[in-house]
PDB file of C-alpha atoms in Angstrom:
ATOM      1  CA  MET A 845      39.891 -37.355 -93.285  1.00 83.00           C
ATOM      2  CA  LEU A 846      36.702 -39.165 -92.004  1.00 85.00           C
ATOM      3  CA  ASN A 847      35.358 -39.726 -88.714  1.00 88.00           C
ATOM      4  CA  ILE A 848      33.046 -42.744 -87.763  1.00 88.00           C
ATOM      5  CA  LYS A 849      30.641 -42.579 -84.873  1.00 89.00           C
ATOM      6  CA  THR A 850      28.902 -45.643 -83.754  1.00 89.00           C
ATOM      7  CA  SER A 851      26.437 -46.118 -80.722  1.00 89.00           C
ATOM      8  CA  ILE A 852      26.487 -49.361 -78.864  1.00 89.00           C
ATOM      9  CA  ASN A 853      23.046 -50.483 -77.984  1.00 86.00           C
ATOM     10  CA  LEU A 854      24.097 -53.554 -75.931  1.00 85.00           C
ATOM     11  CA  VAL A 855      27.128 -55.388 -74.848  1.00 86.00           C
ATOM     12  CA  ASP A 856      26.963 -58.622 -73.240  1.00 87.00           C
ATOM     13  CA  TYR A 857      30.009 -57.747 -70.911  1.00 85.00           C
ATOM     14  CA  ARG A 858      29.736 -61.111 -68.954  1.00 85.00           C
ATOM     15  CA  LYS A 859      29.678 -63.435 -71.686  1.00 84.00           C
ATOM     16  CA  THR A 860      32.314 -61.560 -73.413  1.00 84.00           C
ATOM     17  CA  LEU A 861      34.662 -61.537 -70.285  1.00 81.00           C
ATOM     18  CA  GLN A 862      33.957 -65.092 -69.712  1.00 81.00           C
ATOM     19  CA  LYS A 863      35.581 -65.969 -72.988  1.00 81.00           C
ATOM     20  CA  PHE A 864      38.494 -63.611 -72.674  1.00 79.00           C
ATOM     21  CA  LEU A 865      39.258 -62.996 -68.903  1.00 78.00           C
ATOM     22  CA  PRO A 866      40.606 -66.287 -67.898  1.00 81.00           C
ATOM     23  CA  GLY A 867      43.197 -66.331 -70.697  1.00 79.00           C
ATOM     24  CA  ILE A 868      44.260 -62.750 -69.873  1.00 74.00           C
ATOM     25  CA  MET A 869      44.410 -63.568 -66.189  1.00 75.00           C
ATOM     26  CA  GLU A 870      46.547 -66.663 -66.614  1.00 78.00           C
ATOM     27  CA  LYS A 871      48.893 -64.840 -69.203  1.00 74.00           C
ATOM     28  CA  CYS A 872      49.304 -62.102 -66.530  1.00 71.00           C
ATOM     29  CA  ARG A 873      50.099 -64.623 -63.904  1.00 72.00           C
ATOM     30  CA  GLU A 874      52.856 -66.535 -66.096  1.00 74.00           C
ATOM     31  CA  SER A 875      54.174 -63.111 -67.216  1.00 69.00           C
ATOM     32  CA  GLN A 876      57.938 -62.656 -66.347  1.00 65.00           C
ATOM     33  CA  GLN A 877      58.047 -59.006 -66.959  1.00 62.00           C
ATOM     34  CA  GLY A 878      57.117 -58.263 -63.295  1.00 61.00           C
ATOM     35  CA  SER A 879      54.444 -55.744 -63.832  1.00 61.00           C
ATOM     36  CA  ALA A 880      52.216 -54.817 -60.807  1.00 65.00           C
ATOM     37  CA  ALA A 881      49.443 -56.630 -62.124  1.00 62.00           C
ATOM     38  CA  SER A 882      51.196 -59.888 -62.756  1.00 69.00           C
ATOM     39  CA  ARG A 883      52.920 -59.667 -59.343  1.00 73.00           C
ATOM     40  CA  PHE A 884      49.611 -59.174 -57.671  1.00 73.00           C
ATOM     41  CA  LEU A 885      47.820 -62.317 -59.477  1.00 73.00           C
ATOM     42  CA  GLN A 886      50.896 -64.429 -59.024  1.00 74.00           C
ATOM     43  CA  LYS A 887      50.340 -63.906 -55.225  1.00 75.00           C
ATOM     44  CA  LEU A 888      46.831 -65.416 -55.424  1.00 74.00           C
ATOM     45  CA  ASP A 889      45.705 -69.088 -55.537  1.00 78.00           C
ATOM     46  CA  ASP A 890      42.922 -70.514 -57.779  1.00 76.00           C
ATOM     47  CA  GLU A 891      40.320 -69.855 -55.198  1.00 81.00           C
ATOM     48  CA  ASP A 892      41.315 -66.219 -54.959  1.00 78.00           C
ATOM     49  CA  ILE A 893      41.166 -66.022 -58.682  1.00 78.00           C
ATOM     50  CA  ASN A 894      37.663 -67.451 -58.864  1.00 80.00           C
ATOM     51  CA  LYS A 895      36.608 -64.871 -56.247  1.00 80.00           C
ATOM     52  CA  ILE A 896      37.954 -62.010 -58.605  1.00 78.00           C
ATOM     53  CA  TYR A 897      35.885 -63.634 -61.641  1.00 79.00           C
ATOM     54  CA  LYS A 898      32.775 -63.311 -59.594  1.00 80.00           C
ATOM     55  CA  ILE A 899      33.312 -59.843 -58.560  1.00 79.00           C
ATOM     56  CA  ILE A 900      34.168 -58.687 -62.144  1.00 79.00           C
ATOM     57  CA  TYR A 901      31.366 -60.687 -63.861  1.00 80.00           C
ATOM     58  CA  GLY A 902      28.799 -59.221 -61.456  1.00 80.00           C
ATOM     59  CA  LEU A 903      29.631 -55.549 -62.198  1.00 81.00           C
ATOM     60  CA  PRO A 904      26.908 -53.420 -63.499  1.00 84.00           C
ATOM     61  CA  ASP A 905      27.033 -52.257 -67.192  1.00 84.00           C
ATOM     62  CA  ASP A 906      27.495 -48.556 -66.145  1.00 84.00           C
ATOM     63  CA  LEU A 907      30.506 -49.270 -64.494  1.00 85.00           C
ATOM     64  CA  TYR A 908      31.985 -51.147 -67.539  1.00 87.00           C
ATOM     65  CA  ASN A 909      30.779 -48.354 -69.895  1.00 87.00           C
ATOM     66  CA  ASN A 910      32.551 -45.666 -67.565  1.00 86.00           C
ATOM     67  CA  LEU A 911      35.612 -47.786 -67.482  1.00 84.00           C
ATOM     68  CA  ILE A 912      35.898 -47.908 -71.307  1.00 87.00           C
ATOM     69  CA  CYS A 913      35.240 -44.214 -71.512  1.00 87.00           C
ATOM     70  CA  ILE A 914      38.255 -43.540 -68.849  1.00 86.00           C
ATOM     71  CA  ILE A 915      40.653 -46.105 -70.528  1.00 83.00           C
ATOM     72  CA  THR A 916      40.139 -44.421 -74.065  1.00 86.00           C
ATOM     73  CA  ARG A 917      40.711 -41.011 -72.864  1.00 86.00           C
ATOM     74  CA  LEU A 918      43.801 -42.055 -70.847  1.00 83.00           C
ATOM     75  CA  PHE A 919      45.310 -44.100 -73.479  1.00 83.00           C
ATOM     76  CA  TYR A 920      43.981 -42.393 -76.683  1.00 86.00           C
ATOM     77  CA  ASN A 921      47.427 -42.463 -78.451  1.00 85.00           C
ATOM     78  CA  GLU A 922      48.396 -45.836 -77.373  1.00 84.00           C
ATOM     79  CA  ILE A 923      45.141 -47.251 -78.507  1.00 85.00           C
ATOM     80  CA  ALA A 924      45.488 -45.580 -82.042  1.00 88.00           C
ATOM     81  CA  GLU A 925      49.057 -46.734 -82.228  1.00 87.00           C
ATOM     82  CA  ASN A 926      48.027 -50.465 -81.544  1.00 84.00           C
ATOM     83  CA  ILE A 927      45.086 -50.186 -84.166  1.00 85.00           C
ATOM     84  CA  ASN A 928      47.389 -48.856 -86.738  1.00 87.00           C
ATOM     85  CA  SER A 929      49.926 -51.450 -85.917  1.00 88.00           C
ATOM     86  CA  ALA A 930      47.476 -54.270 -86.410  1.00 82.00           C
ATOM     87  CA  LEU A 931      46.576 -52.640 -89.895  1.00 80.00           C
ATOM     88  CA  GLN A 932      50.153 -52.766 -90.766  1.00 82.00           C
ATOM     89  CA  ASP A 933      50.240 -56.398 -89.710  1.00 81.00           C
ATOM     90  CA  GLN A 934      47.410 -56.954 -92.138  1.00 72.00           C
ATOM     91  CA  GLY A 935      49.028 -55.233 -94.944  1.00 74.00           C
ATOM     92  CA  TYR A 936      46.814 -52.154 -94.897  1.00 69.00           C
ATOM     93  CA  GLY A 937      49.376 -49.754 -93.080  1.00 69.00           C
ATOM     94  CA  SER A 938      50.045 -47.736 -96.145  1.00 74.00           C
ATOM     95  CA  SER A 939      46.327 -47.323 -97.047  1.00 80.00           C
ATOM     96  CA  ILE A 940      44.556 -46.340 -93.913  1.00 84.00           C
ATOM     97  CA  SER A 941      45.260 -45.114 -90.455  1.00 88.00           C
ATOM     98  CA  ILE A 942      43.045 -43.583 -87.695  1.00 89.00           C
ATOM     99  CA  GLY A 943      44.013 -40.704 -85.339  1.00 88.00           C
ATOM    100  CA  GLY A 944      42.446 -42.307 -82.446  1.00 88.00           C
ATOM    101  CA  ILE A 945      39.451 -43.932 -80.758  1.00 89.00           C
ATOM    102  CA  VAL A 946      37.377 -42.098 -77.712  1.00 89.00           C
ATOM    103  CA  ALA A 947      34.437 -43.442 -75.955  1.00 89.00           C
ATOM    104  CA  GLY A 948      31.518 -41.343 -74.576  1.00 88.00           C
ATOM    105  CA  ASN A 949      28.190 -42.041 -72.768  1.00 85.00           C
ATOM    106  CA  GLY A 950      25.411 -41.837 -74.992  1.00 82.00           C
ATOM    107  CA  PRO A 951      21.468 -41.518 -74.465  1.00 79.00           C
ATOM    108  CA  GLY A 952      19.958 -43.889 -72.132  1.00 77.00           C
ATOM    109  CA  GLY A 953      23.188 -45.176 -70.607  1.00 75.00           C
ATOM    110  CA  SER A 954      24.457 -46.258 -73.929  1.00 82.00           C
ATOM    111  CA  LEU A 955      28.079 -46.247 -75.104  1.00 88.00           C
ATOM    112  CA  VAL A 956      29.222 -44.308 -77.913  1.00 90.00           C
ATOM    113  CA  LEU A 957      32.513 -44.900 -79.999  1.00 90.00           C
ATOM    114  CA  TYR A 958      34.208 -42.358 -81.979  1.00 90.00           C
ATOM    115  CA  PHE A 959      36.938 -43.120 -84.397  1.00 90.00           C
ATOM    116  CA  ASN A 960      38.547 -39.897 -85.464  1.00 87.00           C
ATOM    117  CA  ASN A 961      40.761 -38.546 -88.421  1.00 87.00           C
ATOM    118  CA  ILE A 962      40.568 -41.634 -90.470  1.00 87.00           C
ATOM    119  CA  ASP A 963      43.235 -40.989 -93.335  1.00 86.00           C
ATOM    120  CA  ALA A 964      42.858 -43.338 -96.417  1.00 79.00           C
ATOM    121  CA  ASP A 965      44.380 -43.810 -99.832  1.00 78.00           C
ATOM    122  CA  PHE A 966      41.110 -45.114-101.256  1.00 75.00           C
ATOM    123  CA  ASN A 967      42.781 -46.401-104.578  1.00 72.00           C
ATOM    124  CA  ASN A 968      45.292 -48.394-102.924  1.00 70.00           C
ATOM    125  CA  LEU A 969      42.597 -49.550-100.271  1.00 69.00           C
ATOM    126  CA  LEU A 970      40.188 -50.610-102.903  1.00 68.00           C
ATOM    127  CA  TYR A 971      43.035 -52.743-104.637  1.00 65.00           C
ATOM    128  CA  LEU A 972      44.210 -54.363-101.541  1.00 64.00           C
ATOM    129  CA  SER A 973      40.621 -55.167-100.392  1.00 62.00           C
ATOM    130  CA  SER A 974      39.694 -56.607-103.789  1.00 60.00           C
ATOM    131  CA  GLU A 975      42.777 -58.930-103.233  1.00 58.00           C
ATOM    132  CA  LYS A 976      41.962 -59.923 -99.838  1.00 57.00           C
ATOM    133  CA  ILE A 977      38.305 -59.649 -99.199  1.00 57.00           C
ATOM    134  CA  SER A 978      35.896 -62.653-100.259  1.00 57.00           C
ATOM    135  CA  ASN A 979      32.904 -61.448 -97.776  1.00 57.00           C
ATOM    136  CA  GLY A 980      29.805 -60.911-100.069  1.00 60.00           C
ATOM    137  CA  ILE A 981      28.736 -57.685 -98.456  1.00 61.00           C
ATOM    138  CA  LEU A 982      32.065 -56.038 -98.593  1.00 61.00           C
ATOM    139  CA  SER A 983      32.570 -57.411-102.182  1.00 65.00           C
ATOM    140  CA  TRP A 984      29.388 -55.643-103.214  1.00 65.00           C
ATOM    141  CA  ILE A 985      30.433 -52.322-101.413  1.00 68.00           C
ATOM    142  CA  LEU A 986      33.624 -52.464-103.293  1.00 67.00           C
ATOM    143  CA  LYS A 987      31.864 -52.811-106.575  1.00 67.00           C
ATOM    144  CA  LEU A 988      29.789 -49.912-105.778  1.00 69.00           C
ATOM    145  CA  VAL A 989      32.550 -47.730-104.704  1.00 70.00           C
ATOM    146  CA  SER A 990      35.204 -48.548-107.382  1.00 71.00           C
ATOM    147  CA  PRO A 991      33.673 -47.069-110.368  1.00 68.00           C
ATOM    148  CA  ALA A 992      32.472 -43.944-108.348  1.00 67.00           C
ATOM    149  CA  ILE A 993      35.930 -42.813-107.302  1.00 72.00           C
ATOM    150  CA  SER A 994      37.980 -43.897-110.275  1.00 69.00           C
ATOM    151  CA  GLY A 995      40.206 -41.188-111.727  1.00 66.00           C
ATOM    152  CA  LYS A 996      39.156 -38.484-109.154  1.00 70.00           C
ATOM    153  CA  ASP A 997      41.516 -36.387-107.078  1.00 75.00           C
ATOM    154  CA  PRO A 998      41.723 -37.507-103.206  1.00 75.00           C
ATOM    155  CA  CYS A 999      39.487 -34.692-102.109  1.00 79.00           C
ATOM    156  CA  LYS A1000      36.738 -35.691-104.450  1.00 79.00           C
ATOM    157  CA  GLN A1001      37.337 -39.300-103.796  1.00 78.00           C
ATOM    158  CA  GLU A1002      36.727 -38.748-100.074  1.00 81.00           C
ATOM    159  CA  LYS A1003      33.457 -36.779-100.560  1.00 82.00           C
ATOM    160  CA  LYS A1004      32.068 -39.482-102.861  1.00 79.00           C
ATOM    161  CA  VAL A1005      32.991 -42.281-100.506  1.00 79.00           C
ATOM    162  CA  LEU A1006      31.418 -40.302 -97.678  1.00 83.00           C
ATOM    163  CA  SER A1007      28.333 -39.787 -99.648  1.00 82.00           C
ATOM    164  CA  LEU A1008      28.061 -43.754-100.398  1.00 80.00           C
ATOM    165  CA  LEU A1009      28.812 -44.568 -96.777  1.00 82.00           C
ATOM    166  CA  GLN A1010      25.984 -42.339 -95.661  1.00 84.00           C
ATOM    167  CA  ASN A1011      23.588 -44.321 -97.773  1.00 82.00           C
ATOM    168  CA  SER A1012      21.168 -45.975 -95.048  1.00 86.00           C
ATOM    169  CA  PHE A1013      21.304 -49.338 -96.799  1.00 83.00           C
ATOM    170  CA  VAL A1014      25.054 -49.416 -96.950  1.00 81.00           C
ATOM    171  CA  LYS A1015      25.381 -48.487 -93.416  1.00 86.00           C
ATOM    172  CA  LYS A1016      22.966 -51.253 -92.314  1.00 87.00           C
ATOM    173  CA  LYS A1017      25.074 -53.781 -94.025  1.00 82.00           C
ATOM    174  CA  LEU A1018      28.230 -52.427 -92.488  1.00 83.00           C
ATOM    175  CA  GLU A1019      26.512 -52.561 -89.003  1.00 88.00           C
ATOM    176  CA  ASN A1020      25.648 -56.208 -89.404  1.00 86.00           C
ATOM    177  CA  MET A1021      28.985 -57.221 -90.802  1.00 82.00           C
ATOM    178  CA  ALA A1022      30.787 -55.551 -87.764  1.00 85.00           C
ATOM    179  CA  GLU A1023      28.346 -57.225 -85.196  1.00 88.00           C
ATOM    180  CA  LYS A1024      28.995 -60.788 -87.062  1.00 85.00           C
ATOM    181  CA  SER A1025      32.616 -60.348 -87.205  1.00 80.00           C
ATOM    182  CA  LEU A1026      32.876 -59.303 -83.508  1.00 83.00           C
ATOM    183  CA  LEU A1027      30.639 -62.286 -82.499  1.00 85.00           C
ATOM    184  CA  LYS A1028      33.106 -64.564 -84.229  1.00 81.00           C
ATOM    185  CA  ASN A1029      35.715 -63.414 -82.052  1.00 77.00           C
ATOM    186  CA  GLY A1030      33.676 -63.890 -78.943  1.00 81.00           C
ATOM    187  CA  ILE A1031      32.574 -60.226 -78.560  1.00 83.00           C
ATOM    188  CA  ILE A1032      28.885 -60.003 -78.157  1.00 87.00           C
ATOM    189  CA  ILE A1033      27.550 -56.698 -79.246  1.00 89.00           C
ATOM    190  CA  LYS A1034      24.584 -54.732 -80.645  1.00 89.00           C
ATOM    191  CA  LEU A1035      25.241 -51.588 -82.506  1.00 89.00           C
ATOM    192  CA  ASP A1036      22.513 -48.949 -82.920  1.00 87.00           C
ATOM    193  CA  GLY A1037      23.826 -46.939 -85.917  1.00 85.00           C
ATOM    194  CA  ILE A1038      26.902 -45.966 -87.747  1.00 90.00           C
ATOM    195  CA  GLU A1039      27.536 -42.328 -88.737  1.00 89.00           C
ATOM    196  CA  PHE A1040      30.147 -41.069 -91.142  1.00 88.00           C
ATOM    197  CA  SER A1041      31.471 -37.465 -91.272  1.00 87.00           C
ATOM    198  CA  GLN A1042      34.400 -35.473 -92.461  1.00 82.00           C
ATOM    199  CA  SER A1043      36.872 -34.556 -89.827  1.00 76.00           C
ATOM    200  CA  GLY A1044      36.061 -31.163 -88.433  1.00 68.00           C
ATOM    201  CA  SER A1045      32.474 -30.867 -89.697  1.00 60.00           C
ATOM    202  CA  ASN A1046      30.972 -32.181 -86.490  1.00 57.00           C
ATOM    203  CA  PRO A1047      32.775 -31.273 -83.426  1.00 56.00           C
ATOM    204  CA  ILE A1048      32.554 -34.082 -80.738  1.00 64.00           C
ATOM    205  CA  LYS A1049      31.260 -32.969 -77.505  1.00 71.00           C
ATOM    206  CA  LEU A1050      32.169 -35.216 -74.706  1.00 77.00           C
ATOM    207  CA  GLU A1051      31.483 -35.349 -71.061  1.00 80.00           C
ATOM    208  CA  LYS A1052      34.577 -34.133 -68.920  1.00 83.00           C
ATOM    209  CA  LEU A1053      36.799 -36.956 -67.852  1.00 83.00           C
ATOM    210  CA  SER A1054      36.618 -35.863 -64.236  1.00 85.00           C
ATOM    211  CA  LYS A1055      32.901 -36.237 -64.396  1.00 85.00           C
ATOM    212  CA  ILE A1056      33.199 -39.740 -65.667  1.00 84.00           C
ATOM    213  CA  GLU A1057      35.676 -40.613 -63.104  1.00 83.00           C
ATOM    214  CA  LYS A1058      33.342 -39.559 -60.270  1.00 84.00           C
ATOM    215  CA  SER A1059      30.483 -41.501 -61.554  1.00 83.00           C
ATOM    216  CA  PHE A1060      32.703 -44.402 -61.885  1.00 81.00           C
ATOM    217  CA  LEU A1061      34.104 -44.055 -58.285  1.00 81.00           C
ATOM    218  CA  ASP A1062      30.459 -43.528 -56.873  1.00 83.00           C
ATOM    219  CA  ILE A1063      29.153 -46.845 -58.377  1.00 79.00           C
ATOM    220  CA  LEU A1064      32.280 -48.746 -57.206  1.00 77.00           C
ATOM    221  CA  VAL A1065      31.975 -47.446 -53.689  1.00 77.00           C
ATOM    222  CA  SER A1066      28.329 -48.247 -53.521  1.00 79.00           C
ATOM    223  CA  ILE A1067      29.047 -51.858 -54.851  1.00 75.00           C
ATOM    224  CA  ILE A1068      31.766 -52.275 -52.115  1.00 69.00           C
ATOM    225  CA  LYS A1069      29.517 -50.862 -49.297  1.00 73.00           C
ATOM    226  CA  THR A1070      26.699 -53.458 -50.230  1.00 73.00           C
ATOM    227  CA  ALA A1071      28.975 -56.494 -50.685  1.00 62.00           C
ATOM    228  CA  GLU A1072      28.579 -59.187 -48.328  1.00 56.00           C
TER     229      GLU A1072
END
């Protein structure tokens, strides 16, 4: 199994939220499921909703980062299930799965994402990818990987793939591809490196959830107290 660690140098939360938030809010308002969030939003008129937008769009990045850290810790299993379900829908379900995603605070206030315990059937994954992917960068990587792992047992395949993924040129190509793919979907993000490792080789040391929650609440209280 493999782990992926990626440091996020910059996220334009405001522009990203401006694209997605109105649709999310409207969907919640129209929901018939009666969740607490939908009932709350259904009681608000358009002017109230616009006030909520202004508050959310004006939050500092530290608050967004801490909120992401909290959400990934609290809903670790659910997030993994949703991603694996999406992979299944794309036809990759039998070829790759992840154990989970968790976020942590990196140096200089950056956000770090950890994709843990990625299990892959590389032979099947390469076959499916060659059928589905026309992206030039990915096609090039597939051509590089295919002969290197052909005929090897799964353990040796994983080590060989890991060795290829750790190549600085390949990592940079994957980083650029990820940024462009997310941008097409309205997520404006700048990555600061992708690292690959075998599961268990580099234990993840994260801040305690209680510390992140305290930091989040401290910032939120400060915003509320200084709000006009």
